[in-house]
Amino acid sequence: MTGLRLGINIDHVATIRNARGGRHPDPVRAAKMAATAGADGITAHLREDRRHITDDDIARLMEQIELPLNFEMAATDEMLAIALRHKPHACCLVPEKREERTTEGGLDVVGGHNHLAPYISALGAAGIRVSLFVEADPRQLDMARRLGAPVVELHTGAYCEAEGEERAHHLARIEAAAAHAQAIGLECHAGHGLAFDTVGPIAAIPSVVELNIGHFLIGEAIFGGLDSAIRRMRAAMDQARNAALGQRSA
Ligand code: PXP
């Protein structure tokens, strides 16, 4: 056990289903398979336009899966009402723009603190663990702490998209932000865009305790199956974390 959790984001199983309508492939079936392949949690984003996960998917996930559900949502009254009705284990507040293809940046917690504060407190009061999806910027983390969010998830998208020195620069920012999160008492997660070749350095960061990974794994599942893709990811992250732990104790 490395103490590093893997959350599997099943949104894009629903994307494929919705391309035809109907029930196949079912994201709930994928969630059950993720559990047997070594996932520690399931993540699903109910978007305002319902382009992938639907309200019925969330209801069935809550009923049928044993792993904790991390419900990704925009900070809106509609999503808050849904979260309070289902009471998932966790809610991750994400920015959402209708025209974007995916979640294209972190939340502006500094600029939006007045808007976010009541959502964080309402979810927290209902016993739901709240996380804020943010860029690796210490000012965003400081504000998350001030607002009483117990968890931040660092956006790894720019790190994954970059190459060479630019990727190293993004990695250094993520490492520094993860250390800062720990220093100010925030639990630190990371995710977005992670793949077999990018997960290692993020998994090696000692204060990161959870990774949330979706799109790459659903794509890999086309070629080798979902179970095998998740197991390979789990092995890659555990290997990187164990190597980092070994280096620190040596
Ligand atoms: N974490 C958050 C907060 C996200 O919004 C997403 C994408 O929905 C992910 C993790 C997973 O990203 P990807 O699908 O690129 O692995």
PDB file of C-alpha atoms and ligand atoms in Angstrom:
ATOM      1  CA  MET A   1       0.000   0.000   0.000  1.00  0.00           C
ATOM      2  CA  THR A   2       1.422   3.348  -1.002  1.00  0.00           C
ATOM      3  CA  GLY A   3      -1.233   5.596   0.519  1.00  0.00           C
ATOM      4  CA  LEU A   4      -1.928   7.016  -2.933  1.00  0.00           C
ATOM      5  CA  ARG A   5      -5.563   6.620  -3.999  1.00  0.00           C
ATOM      6  CA  LEU A   6      -6.798   6.252  -7.579  1.00  0.00           C
ATOM      7  CA  GLY A   7     -10.144   7.735  -8.554  1.00  0.00           C
ATOM      8  CA  ILE A   8     -11.472   6.637 -11.931  1.00  0.00           C
ATOM      9  CA  ASN A   9     -13.428   9.226 -13.886  1.00  0.00           C
ATOM     10  CA  ILE A  10     -16.103   7.427 -15.931  1.00  0.00           C
ATOM     11  CA  ASP A  11     -17.516  10.452 -17.792  1.00  0.00           C
ATOM     12  CA  HIS A  12     -16.366   9.332 -21.203  1.00  0.00           C
ATOM     13  CA  VAL A  13     -18.010   5.935 -20.975  1.00  0.00           C
ATOM     14  CA  ALA A  14     -21.178   8.034 -20.926  1.00  0.00           C
ATOM     15  CA  THR A  15     -19.864  10.141 -23.819  1.00  0.00           C
ATOM     16  CA  ILE A  16     -19.696   6.998 -25.986  1.00  0.00           C
ATOM     17  CA  ARG A  17     -23.105   5.803 -24.823  1.00  0.00           C
ATOM     18  CA  ASN A  18     -24.658   9.175 -25.574  1.00  0.00           C
ATOM     19  CA  ALA A  19     -23.241   9.193 -29.115  1.00  0.00           C
ATOM     20  CA  ARG A  20     -25.975   6.657 -29.936  1.00  0.00           C
ATOM     21  CA  GLY A  21     -28.423   7.083 -27.061  1.00  0.00           C
ATOM     22  CA  GLY A  22     -29.608   3.958 -25.280  1.00  0.00           C
ATOM     23  CA  ARG A  23     -27.800   2.239 -22.435  1.00  0.00           C
ATOM     24  CA  HIS A  24     -24.524   0.887 -23.842  1.00  0.00           C
ATOM     25  CA  PRO A  25     -21.798   1.267 -22.668  1.00  0.00           C
ATOM     26  CA  ASP A  26     -23.024   1.792 -19.118  1.00  0.00           C
ATOM     27  CA  PRO A  27     -20.821   3.985 -16.868  1.00  0.00           C
ATOM     28  CA  VAL A  28     -22.118   2.122 -13.804  1.00  0.00           C
ATOM     29  CA  ARG A  29     -20.760  -1.131 -15.226  1.00  0.00           C
ATOM     30  CA  ALA A  30     -17.436   0.652 -15.804  1.00  0.00           C
ATOM     31  CA  ALA A  31     -17.457   1.838 -12.188  1.00  0.00           C
ATOM     32  CA  LYS A  32     -17.975  -1.719 -10.953  1.00  0.00           C
ATOM     33  CA  MET A  33     -15.128  -2.926 -13.165  1.00  0.00           C
ATOM     34  CA  ALA A  34     -12.892  -0.114 -11.867  1.00  0.00           C
ATOM     35  CA  ALA A  35     -13.488  -1.383  -8.335  1.00  0.00           C
ATOM     36  CA  THR A  36     -12.226  -4.857  -9.174  1.00  0.00           C
ATOM     37  CA  ALA A  37      -9.258  -3.423 -11.114  1.00  0.00           C
ATOM     38  CA  GLY A  38      -7.941  -1.558  -8.067  1.00  0.00           C
ATOM     39  CA  ALA A  39      -9.628   1.852  -8.014  1.00  0.00           C
ATOM     40  CA  ASP A  40     -10.253   3.505  -4.665  1.00  0.00           C
ATOM     41  CA  GLY A  41     -13.045   5.780  -5.830  1.00  0.00           C
ATOM     42  CA  ILE A  42     -15.239   6.792  -8.754  1.00  0.00           C
ATOM     43  CA  THR A  43     -15.438  10.320 -10.132  1.00  0.00           C
ATOM     44  CA  ALA A  44     -18.272  11.637 -12.285  1.00  0.00           C
ATOM     45  CA  HIS A  45     -18.961  15.158 -13.528  1.00  0.00           C
ATOM     46  CA  LEU A  46     -22.593  16.109 -13.996  1.00  0.00           C
ATOM     47  CA  ARG A  47     -22.317  19.011 -16.399  1.00  0.00           C
ATOM     48  CA  GLU A  48     -24.976  21.634 -16.806  1.00  0.00           C
ATOM     49  CA  ASP A  49     -25.600  20.495 -20.404  1.00  0.00           C
ATOM     50  CA  ARG A  50     -25.602  16.749 -19.409  1.00  0.00           C
ATOM     51  CA  ARG A  51     -23.300  16.001 -22.349  1.00  0.00           C
ATOM     52  CA  HIS A  52     -22.005  12.798 -20.723  1.00  0.00           C
ATOM     53  CA  ILE A  53     -23.108  11.800 -17.210  1.00  0.00           C
ATOM     54  CA  THR A  54     -26.860  12.125 -16.600  1.00  0.00           C
ATOM     55  CA  ASP A  55     -28.928  12.594 -13.455  1.00  0.00           C
ATOM     56  CA  ASP A  56     -29.964   8.940 -13.708  1.00  0.00           C
ATOM     57  CA  ASP A  57     -26.290   7.858 -13.847  1.00  0.00           C
ATOM     58  CA  ILE A  58     -25.620   9.696 -10.590  1.00  0.00           C
ATOM     59  CA  ALA A  59     -28.652   8.086  -8.936  1.00  0.00           C
ATOM     60  CA  ARG A  60     -27.576   4.598 -10.105  1.00  0.00           C
ATOM     61  CA  LEU A  61     -23.951   5.156  -9.070  1.00  0.00           C
ATOM     62  CA  MET A  62     -25.114   6.126  -5.592  1.00  0.00           C
ATOM     63  CA  GLU A  63     -27.321   3.024  -5.381  1.00  0.00           C
ATOM     64  CA  GLN A  64     -25.095   0.448  -6.973  1.00  0.00           C
ATOM     65  CA  ILE A  65     -21.439   1.155  -6.278  1.00  0.00           C
ATOM     66  CA  GLU A  66     -19.602   0.532  -3.051  1.00  0.00           C
ATOM     67  CA  LEU A  67     -16.613   2.779  -3.763  1.00  0.00           C
ATOM     68  CA  PRO A  68     -16.868   6.399  -2.615  1.00  0.00           C
ATOM     69  CA  LEU A  69     -18.283   8.734  -5.268  1.00  0.00           C
ATOM     70  CA  ASN A  70     -16.529  12.007  -6.007  1.00  0.00           C
ATOM     71  CA  PHE A  71     -19.188  14.198  -7.619  1.00  0.00           C
ATOM     72  CA  GLU A  72     -17.658  16.918  -9.787  1.00  0.00           C
ATOM     73  CA  MET A  73     -19.900  19.936 -10.116  1.00  0.00           C
ATOM     74  CA  ALA A  74     -20.034  23.596 -10.957  1.00  0.00           C
ATOM     75  CA  ALA A  75     -20.883  25.916  -8.076  1.00  0.00           C
ATOM     76  CA  THR A  76     -24.530  26.439  -9.042  1.00  0.00           C
ATOM     77  CA  ASP A  77     -27.766  26.111  -7.076  1.00  0.00           C
ATOM     78  CA  GLU A  78     -28.967  23.325  -9.360  1.00  0.00           C
ATOM     79  CA  MET A  79     -25.856  21.207  -8.714  1.00  0.00           C
ATOM     80  CA  LEU A  80     -25.856  21.972  -5.004  1.00  0.00           C
ATOM     81  CA  ALA A  81     -29.449  20.698  -4.722  1.00  0.00           C
ATOM     82  CA  ILE A  82     -28.475  17.467  -6.531  1.00  0.00           C
ATOM     83  CA  ALA A  83     -25.430  16.984  -4.300  1.00  0.00           C
ATOM     84  CA  LEU A  84     -27.450  17.549  -1.140  1.00  0.00           C
ATOM     85  CA  ARG A  85     -30.088  15.087  -2.332  1.00  0.00           C
ATOM     86  CA  HIS A  86     -27.575  12.288  -2.992  1.00  0.00           C
ATOM     87  CA  LYS A  87     -24.925  13.134  -0.390  1.00  0.00           C
ATOM     88  CA  PRO A  88     -21.922  11.598  -2.204  1.00  0.00           C
ATOM     89  CA  HIS A  89     -18.722  11.004  -0.258  1.00  0.00           C
ATOM     90  CA  ALA A  90     -17.071  14.027  -1.891  1.00  0.00           C
ATOM     91  CA  CYS A  91     -17.795  16.976  -4.157  1.00  0.00           C
ATOM     92  CA  CYS A  92     -15.147  18.617  -6.275  1.00  0.00           C
ATOM     93  CA  LEU A  93     -16.071  22.135  -7.345  1.00  0.00           C
ATOM     94  CA  VAL A  94     -14.882  22.833 -10.884  1.00  0.00           C
ATOM     95  CA  PRO A  95     -15.236  25.795 -13.226  1.00  0.00           C
ATOM     96  CA  GLU A  96     -17.587  25.122 -16.117  1.00  0.00           C
ATOM     97  CA  LYS A  97     -18.031  26.915 -19.385  1.00  0.00           C
ATOM     98  CA  ARG A  98     -20.664  25.643 -21.780  1.00  0.00           C
ATOM     99  CA  GLU A  99     -18.462  26.010 -24.865  1.00  0.00           C
ATOM    100  CA  GLU A 100     -15.362  24.251 -23.481  1.00  0.00           C
ATOM    101  CA  ARG A 101     -14.493  20.696 -24.480  1.00  0.00           C
ATOM    102  CA  THR A 102     -13.235  19.794 -21.005  1.00  0.00           C
ATOM    103  CA  THR A 103     -12.478  21.593 -17.741  1.00  0.00           C
ATOM    104  CA  GLU A 104      -9.975  24.042 -19.143  1.00  0.00           C
ATOM    105  CA  GLY A 105      -8.465  25.609 -16.061  1.00  0.00           C
ATOM    106  CA  GLY A 106      -8.751  25.740 -12.318  1.00  0.00           C
ATOM    107  CA  LEU A 107     -11.318  27.607 -10.283  1.00  0.00           C
ATOM    108  CA  ASP A 108     -10.542  31.233  -9.558  1.00  0.00           C
ATOM    109  CA  VAL A 109     -10.935  30.859  -5.805  1.00  0.00           C
ATOM    110  CA  VAL A 110      -9.287  34.244  -5.156  1.00  0.00           C
ATOM    111  CA  GLY A 111     -11.551  36.213  -7.496  1.00  0.00           C
ATOM    112  CA  GLY A 112     -14.645  34.095  -6.811  1.00  0.00           C
ATOM    113  CA  HIS A 113     -14.453  33.604  -3.060  1.00  0.00           C
ATOM    114  CA  ASN A 114     -17.748  35.355  -2.337  1.00  0.00           C
ATOM    115  CA  HIS A 115     -19.557  33.134  -4.807  1.00  0.00           C
ATOM    116  CA  LEU A 116     -17.861  29.906  -3.673  1.00  0.00           C
ATOM    117  CA  ALA A 117     -18.084  30.361   0.111  1.00  0.00           C
ATOM    118  CA  PRO A 118     -21.778  29.403   0.562  1.00  0.00           C
ATOM    119  CA  TYR A 119     -21.383  26.285  -1.603  1.00  0.00           C
ATOM    120  CA  ILE A 120     -18.344  25.128   0.358  1.00  0.00           C
ATOM    121  CA  SER A 121     -20.118  25.626   3.661  1.00  0.00           C
ATOM    122  CA  ALA A 122     -23.419  24.035   2.559  1.00  0.00           C
ATOM    123  CA  LEU A 123     -21.643  20.914   1.260  1.00  0.00           C
ATOM    124  CA  GLY A 124     -19.375  20.730   4.304  1.00  0.00           C
ATOM    125  CA  ALA A 125     -22.353  21.099   6.660  1.00  0.00           C
ATOM    126  CA  ALA A 126     -23.980  18.111   4.927  1.00  0.00           C
ATOM    127  CA  GLY A 127     -20.909  16.007   5.742  1.00  0.00           C
ATOM    128  CA  ILE A 128     -19.609  15.994   2.150  1.00  0.00           C
ATOM    129  CA  ARG A 129     -15.836  16.334   1.687  1.00  0.00           C
ATOM    130  CA  VAL A 130     -15.303  19.404  -0.489  1.00  0.00           C
ATOM    131  CA  SER A 131     -12.404  19.840  -2.844  1.00  0.00           C
ATOM    132  CA  LEU A 132     -11.589  22.762  -5.109  1.00  0.00           C
ATOM    133  CA  PHE A 133     -10.023  22.127  -8.519  1.00  0.00           C
ATOM    134  CA  VAL A 134      -7.291  24.747  -8.831  1.00  0.00           C
ATOM    135  CA  GLU A 135      -4.154  25.651 -10.732  1.00  0.00           C
ATOM    136  CA  ALA A 136      -0.852  25.131  -8.909  1.00  0.00           C
ATOM    137  CA  ASP A 137      -0.874  28.664  -7.513  1.00  0.00           C
ATOM    138  CA  PRO A 138      -0.242  29.238  -3.789  1.00  0.00           C
ATOM    139  CA  ARG A 139      -2.684  32.174  -3.715  1.00  0.00           C
ATOM    140  CA  GLN A 140      -5.504  29.880  -4.781  1.00  0.00           C
ATOM    141  CA  LEU A 141      -4.535  27.389  -2.075  1.00  0.00           C
ATOM    142  CA  ASP A 142      -4.383  30.059   0.622  1.00  0.00           C
ATOM    143  CA  MET A 143      -7.888  31.198  -0.288  1.00  0.00           C
ATOM    144  CA  ALA A 144      -9.171  27.604  -0.364  1.00  0.00           C
ATOM    145  CA  ARG A 145      -7.857  27.238   3.183  1.00  0.00           C
ATOM    146  CA  ARG A 146      -9.485  30.499   4.281  1.00  0.00           C
ATOM    147  CA  LEU A 147     -12.814  29.346   2.876  1.00  0.00           C
ATOM    148  CA  GLY A 148     -12.615  26.118   4.871  1.00  0.00           C
ATOM    149  CA  ALA A 149     -12.287  23.657   1.970  1.00  0.00           C
ATOM    150  CA  PRO A 150     -10.389  20.631   3.338  1.00  0.00           C
ATOM    151  CA  VAL A 151      -9.050  19.456  -0.045  1.00  0.00           C
ATOM    152  CA  VAL A 152      -7.610  20.920  -3.240  1.00  0.00           C
ATOM    153  CA  GLU A 153      -7.130  19.087  -6.526  1.00  0.00           C
ATOM    154  CA  LEU A 154      -4.247  20.457  -8.572  1.00  0.00           C
ATOM    155  CA  HIS A 155      -4.897  20.757 -12.329  1.00  0.00           C
ATOM    156  CA  THR A 156      -2.294  18.683 -14.191  1.00  0.00           C
ATOM    157  CA  GLY A 157      -3.581  19.492 -17.701  1.00  0.00           C
ATOM    158  CA  ALA A 158      -0.903  22.014 -18.680  1.00  0.00           C
ATOM    159  CA  TYR A 159       1.836  19.699 -17.335  1.00  0.00           C
ATOM    160  CA  CYS A 160       0.515  16.803 -19.424  1.00  0.00           C
ATOM    161  CA  GLU A 161       0.161  18.847 -22.603  1.00  0.00           C
ATOM    162  CA  ALA A 162       3.639  20.429 -22.379  1.00  0.00           C
ATOM    163  CA  GLU A 163       6.891  18.831 -23.434  1.00  0.00           C
ATOM    164  CA  GLY A 164      10.539  19.073 -22.419  1.00  0.00           C
ATOM    165  CA  GLU A 165      11.535  22.062 -20.332  1.00  0.00           C
ATOM    166  CA  GLU A 166       8.069  23.457 -20.319  1.00  0.00           C
ATOM    167  CA  ARG A 167       6.750  20.235 -18.798  1.00  0.00           C
ATOM    168  CA  ALA A 168       9.520  20.335 -16.187  1.00  0.00           C
ATOM    169  CA  HIS A 169       8.491  23.891 -15.346  1.00  0.00           C
ATOM    170  CA  HIS A 170       4.842  22.846 -14.834  1.00  0.00           C
ATOM    171  CA  LEU A 171       5.937  19.871 -12.751  1.00  0.00           C
ATOM    172  CA  ALA A 172       8.024  22.105 -10.487  1.00  0.00           C
ATOM    173  CA  ARG A 173       5.004  24.374  -9.940  1.00  0.00           C
ATOM    174  CA  ILE A 174       2.815  21.368  -9.073  1.00  0.00           C
ATOM    175  CA  GLU A 175       5.460  20.027  -6.658  1.00  0.00           C
ATOM    176  CA  ALA A 176       5.738  23.410  -4.953  1.00  0.00           C
ATOM    177  CA  ALA A 177       1.964  23.796  -4.717  1.00  0.00           C
ATOM    178  CA  ALA A 178       1.570  20.294  -3.273  1.00  0.00           C
ATOM    179  CA  ALA A 179       4.173  21.084  -0.600  1.00  0.00           C
ATOM    180  CA  HIS A 180       2.391  24.366   0.146  1.00  0.00           C
ATOM    181  CA  ALA A 181      -0.965  22.590   0.445  1.00  0.00           C
ATOM    182  CA  GLN A 182       0.484  20.232   3.014  1.00  0.00           C
ATOM    183  CA  ALA A 183       2.151  23.076   4.912  1.00  0.00           C
ATOM    184  CA  ILE A 184      -1.146  24.941   5.316  1.00  0.00           C
ATOM    185  CA  GLY A 185      -3.143  21.822   6.228  1.00  0.00           C
ATOM    186  CA  LEU A 186      -4.920  21.039   2.954  1.00  0.00           C
ATOM    187  CA  GLU A 187      -5.282  17.510   1.606  1.00  0.00           C
ATOM    188  CA  CYS A 188      -3.850  17.495  -1.907  1.00  0.00           C
ATOM    189  CA  HIS A 189      -5.178  15.636  -4.966  1.00  0.00           C
ATOM    190  CA  ALA A 190      -4.174  15.960  -8.620  1.00  0.00           C
ATOM    191  CA  GLY A 191      -5.686  15.194 -11.990  1.00  0.00           C
ATOM    192  CA  HIS A 192      -6.553  16.009 -15.584  1.00  0.00           C
ATOM    193  CA  GLY A 193      -4.929  14.620 -18.688  1.00  0.00           C
ATOM    194  CA  LEU A 194      -2.788  12.048 -16.861  1.00  0.00           C
ATOM    195  CA  ALA A 195      -1.548   9.097 -18.944  1.00  0.00           C
ATOM    196  CA  PHE A 196       0.937   6.249 -18.499  1.00  0.00           C
ATOM    197  CA  ASP A 197       3.853   8.508 -19.457  1.00  0.00           C
ATOM    198  CA  THR A 198       2.902  11.464 -17.244  1.00  0.00           C
ATOM    199  CA  VAL A 199       1.553   9.847 -14.090  1.00  0.00           C
ATOM    200  CA  GLY A 200       4.905   8.864 -12.535  1.00  0.00           C
ATOM    201  CA  PRO A 201       6.289  12.273 -11.536  1.00  0.00           C
ATOM    202  CA  ILE A 202       2.901  13.320 -10.113  1.00  0.00           C
ATOM    203  CA  ALA A 203       2.509  10.041  -8.187  1.00  0.00           C
ATOM    204  CA  ALA A 204       5.997  10.565  -6.755  1.00  0.00           C
ATOM    205  CA  ILE A 205       4.989  13.812  -5.010  1.00  0.00           C
ATOM    206  CA  PRO A 206       4.722  12.749  -1.371  1.00  0.00           C
ATOM    207  CA  SER A 207       1.893  15.079  -0.306  1.00  0.00           C
ATOM    208  CA  VAL A 208      -0.413  14.077  -3.173  1.00  0.00           C
ATOM    209  CA  VAL A 209      -2.825  11.467  -1.791  1.00  0.00           C
ATOM    210  CA  GLU A 210      -5.278  11.007  -4.665  1.00  0.00           C
ATOM    211  CA  LEU A 211      -5.175  11.043  -8.466  1.00  0.00           C
ATOM    212  CA  ASN A 212      -8.308  11.314 -10.609  1.00  0.00           C
ATOM    213  CA  ILE A 213      -7.918   9.896 -14.097  1.00  0.00           C
ATOM    214  CA  GLY A 214     -10.466   9.328 -16.846  1.00  0.00           C
ATOM    215  CA  HIS A 215     -10.144  10.216 -20.514  1.00  0.00           C
ATOM    216  CA  PHE A 216      -6.848   8.451 -21.219  1.00  0.00           C
ATOM    217  CA  LEU A 217      -8.007   5.223 -19.557  1.00  0.00           C
ATOM    218  CA  ILE A 218     -11.305   5.111 -21.419  1.00  0.00           C
ATOM    219  CA  GLY A 219      -9.336   5.626 -24.646  1.00  0.00           C
ATOM    220  CA  GLU A 220      -6.866   2.875 -23.746  1.00  0.00           C
ATOM    221  CA  ALA A 221      -9.780   0.580 -22.953  1.00  0.00           C
ATOM    222  CA  ILE A 222     -10.600   0.536 -26.681  1.00  0.00           C
ATOM    223  CA  PHE A 223      -7.287  -1.182 -27.372  1.00  0.00           C
ATOM    224  CA  GLY A 224      -6.716  -3.430 -24.367  1.00  0.00           C
ATOM    225  CA  GLY A 225      -9.784  -3.337 -22.142  1.00  0.00           C
ATOM    226  CA  LEU A 226     -10.695  -1.164 -19.175  1.00  0.00           C
ATOM    227  CA  ASP A 227      -9.568  -3.618 -16.507  1.00  0.00           C
ATOM    228  CA  SER A 228      -6.096  -3.885 -17.987  1.00  0.00           C
ATOM    229  CA  ALA A 229      -5.758  -0.113 -18.517  1.00  0.00           C
ATOM    230  CA  ILE A 230      -6.677   0.606 -14.888  1.00  0.00           C
ATOM    231  CA  ARG A 231      -4.370  -2.110 -13.549  1.00  0.00           C
ATOM    232  CA  ARG A 232      -1.493  -0.743 -15.622  1.00  0.00           C
ATOM    233  CA  MET A 233      -2.140   2.792 -14.373  1.00  0.00           C
ATOM    234  CA  ARG A 234      -2.381   1.569 -10.779  1.00  0.00           C
ATOM    235  CA  ALA A 235       0.953  -0.264 -11.171  1.00  0.00           C
ATOM    236  CA  ALA A 236       2.642   2.790 -12.756  1.00  0.00           C
ATOM    237  CA  MET A 237       1.565   5.126  -9.988  1.00  0.00           C
ATOM    238  CA  ASP A 238       2.390   2.684  -7.193  1.00  0.00           C
ATOM    239  CA  GLN A 239       5.807   2.010  -8.686  1.00  0.00           C
ATOM    240  CA  ALA A 240       6.586   5.737  -8.907  1.00  0.00           C
ATOM    241  CA  ARG A 241       5.387   6.361  -5.351  1.00  0.00           C
ATOM    242  CA  ASN A 242       7.333   3.369  -3.959  1.00  0.00           C
ATOM    243  CA  ALA A 243      10.490   4.484  -5.773  1.00  0.00           C
ATOM    244  CA  ALA A 244      10.118   7.987  -4.331  1.00  0.00           C
ATOM    245  CA  LEU A 245       9.522   6.598  -0.832  1.00  0.00           C
ATOM    246  CA  GLY A 246      12.606   4.373  -1.190  1.00  0.00           C
ATOM    247  CA  GLN A 247      14.729   7.314  -2.260  1.00  0.00           C
ATOM    248  CA  ARG A 248      13.619   9.376   0.699  1.00  0.00           C
ATOM    249  CA  SER A 249      14.325   6.623   3.245  1.00  0.00           C
ATOM    250  CA  ALA A 250      17.712   5.687   1.680  1.00  0.00           C
TER     251      ALA A 250
HETATM  252  N1  PXP B   1     -10.100  15.985 -12.081  1.00  0.00           N
HETATM  253  C1  PXP B   1     -11.005  16.922 -12.426  1.00  0.00           C
HETATM  254  C2  PXP B   1     -11.382  17.954 -11.414  1.00  0.00           C
HETATM  255  C3  PXP B   1     -11.603  16.926 -13.704  1.00  0.00           C
HETATM  256  O1  PXP B   1     -12.485  17.885 -14.036  1.00  0.00           O
HETATM  257  C4  PXP B   1     -11.263  15.896 -14.604  1.00  0.00           C
HETATM  258  C5  PXP B   1     -11.920  15.842 -15.953  1.00  0.00           C
HETATM  259  O2  PXP B   1     -13.287  15.755 -15.823  1.00  0.00           O
HETATM  260  C6  PXP B   1     -10.347  14.925 -14.191  1.00  0.00           C
HETATM  261  C7  PXP B   1      -9.759  15.008 -12.933  1.00  0.00           C
HETATM  262  C8  PXP B   1      -9.959  13.784 -15.070  1.00  0.00           C
HETATM  263  O3  PXP B   1      -9.316  14.266 -16.213  1.00  0.00           O
HETATM  264  P1  PXP B   1      -9.025  13.296 -17.434  1.00  0.00           P
HETATM  265  O4  PXP B   1     -10.350  12.791 -17.903  1.00  0.00           O
HETATM  266  O5  PXP B   1      -8.330  14.166 -18.407  1.00  0.00           O
HETATM  267  O6  PXP B   1      -8.167  12.180 -16.902  1.00  0.00           O
END
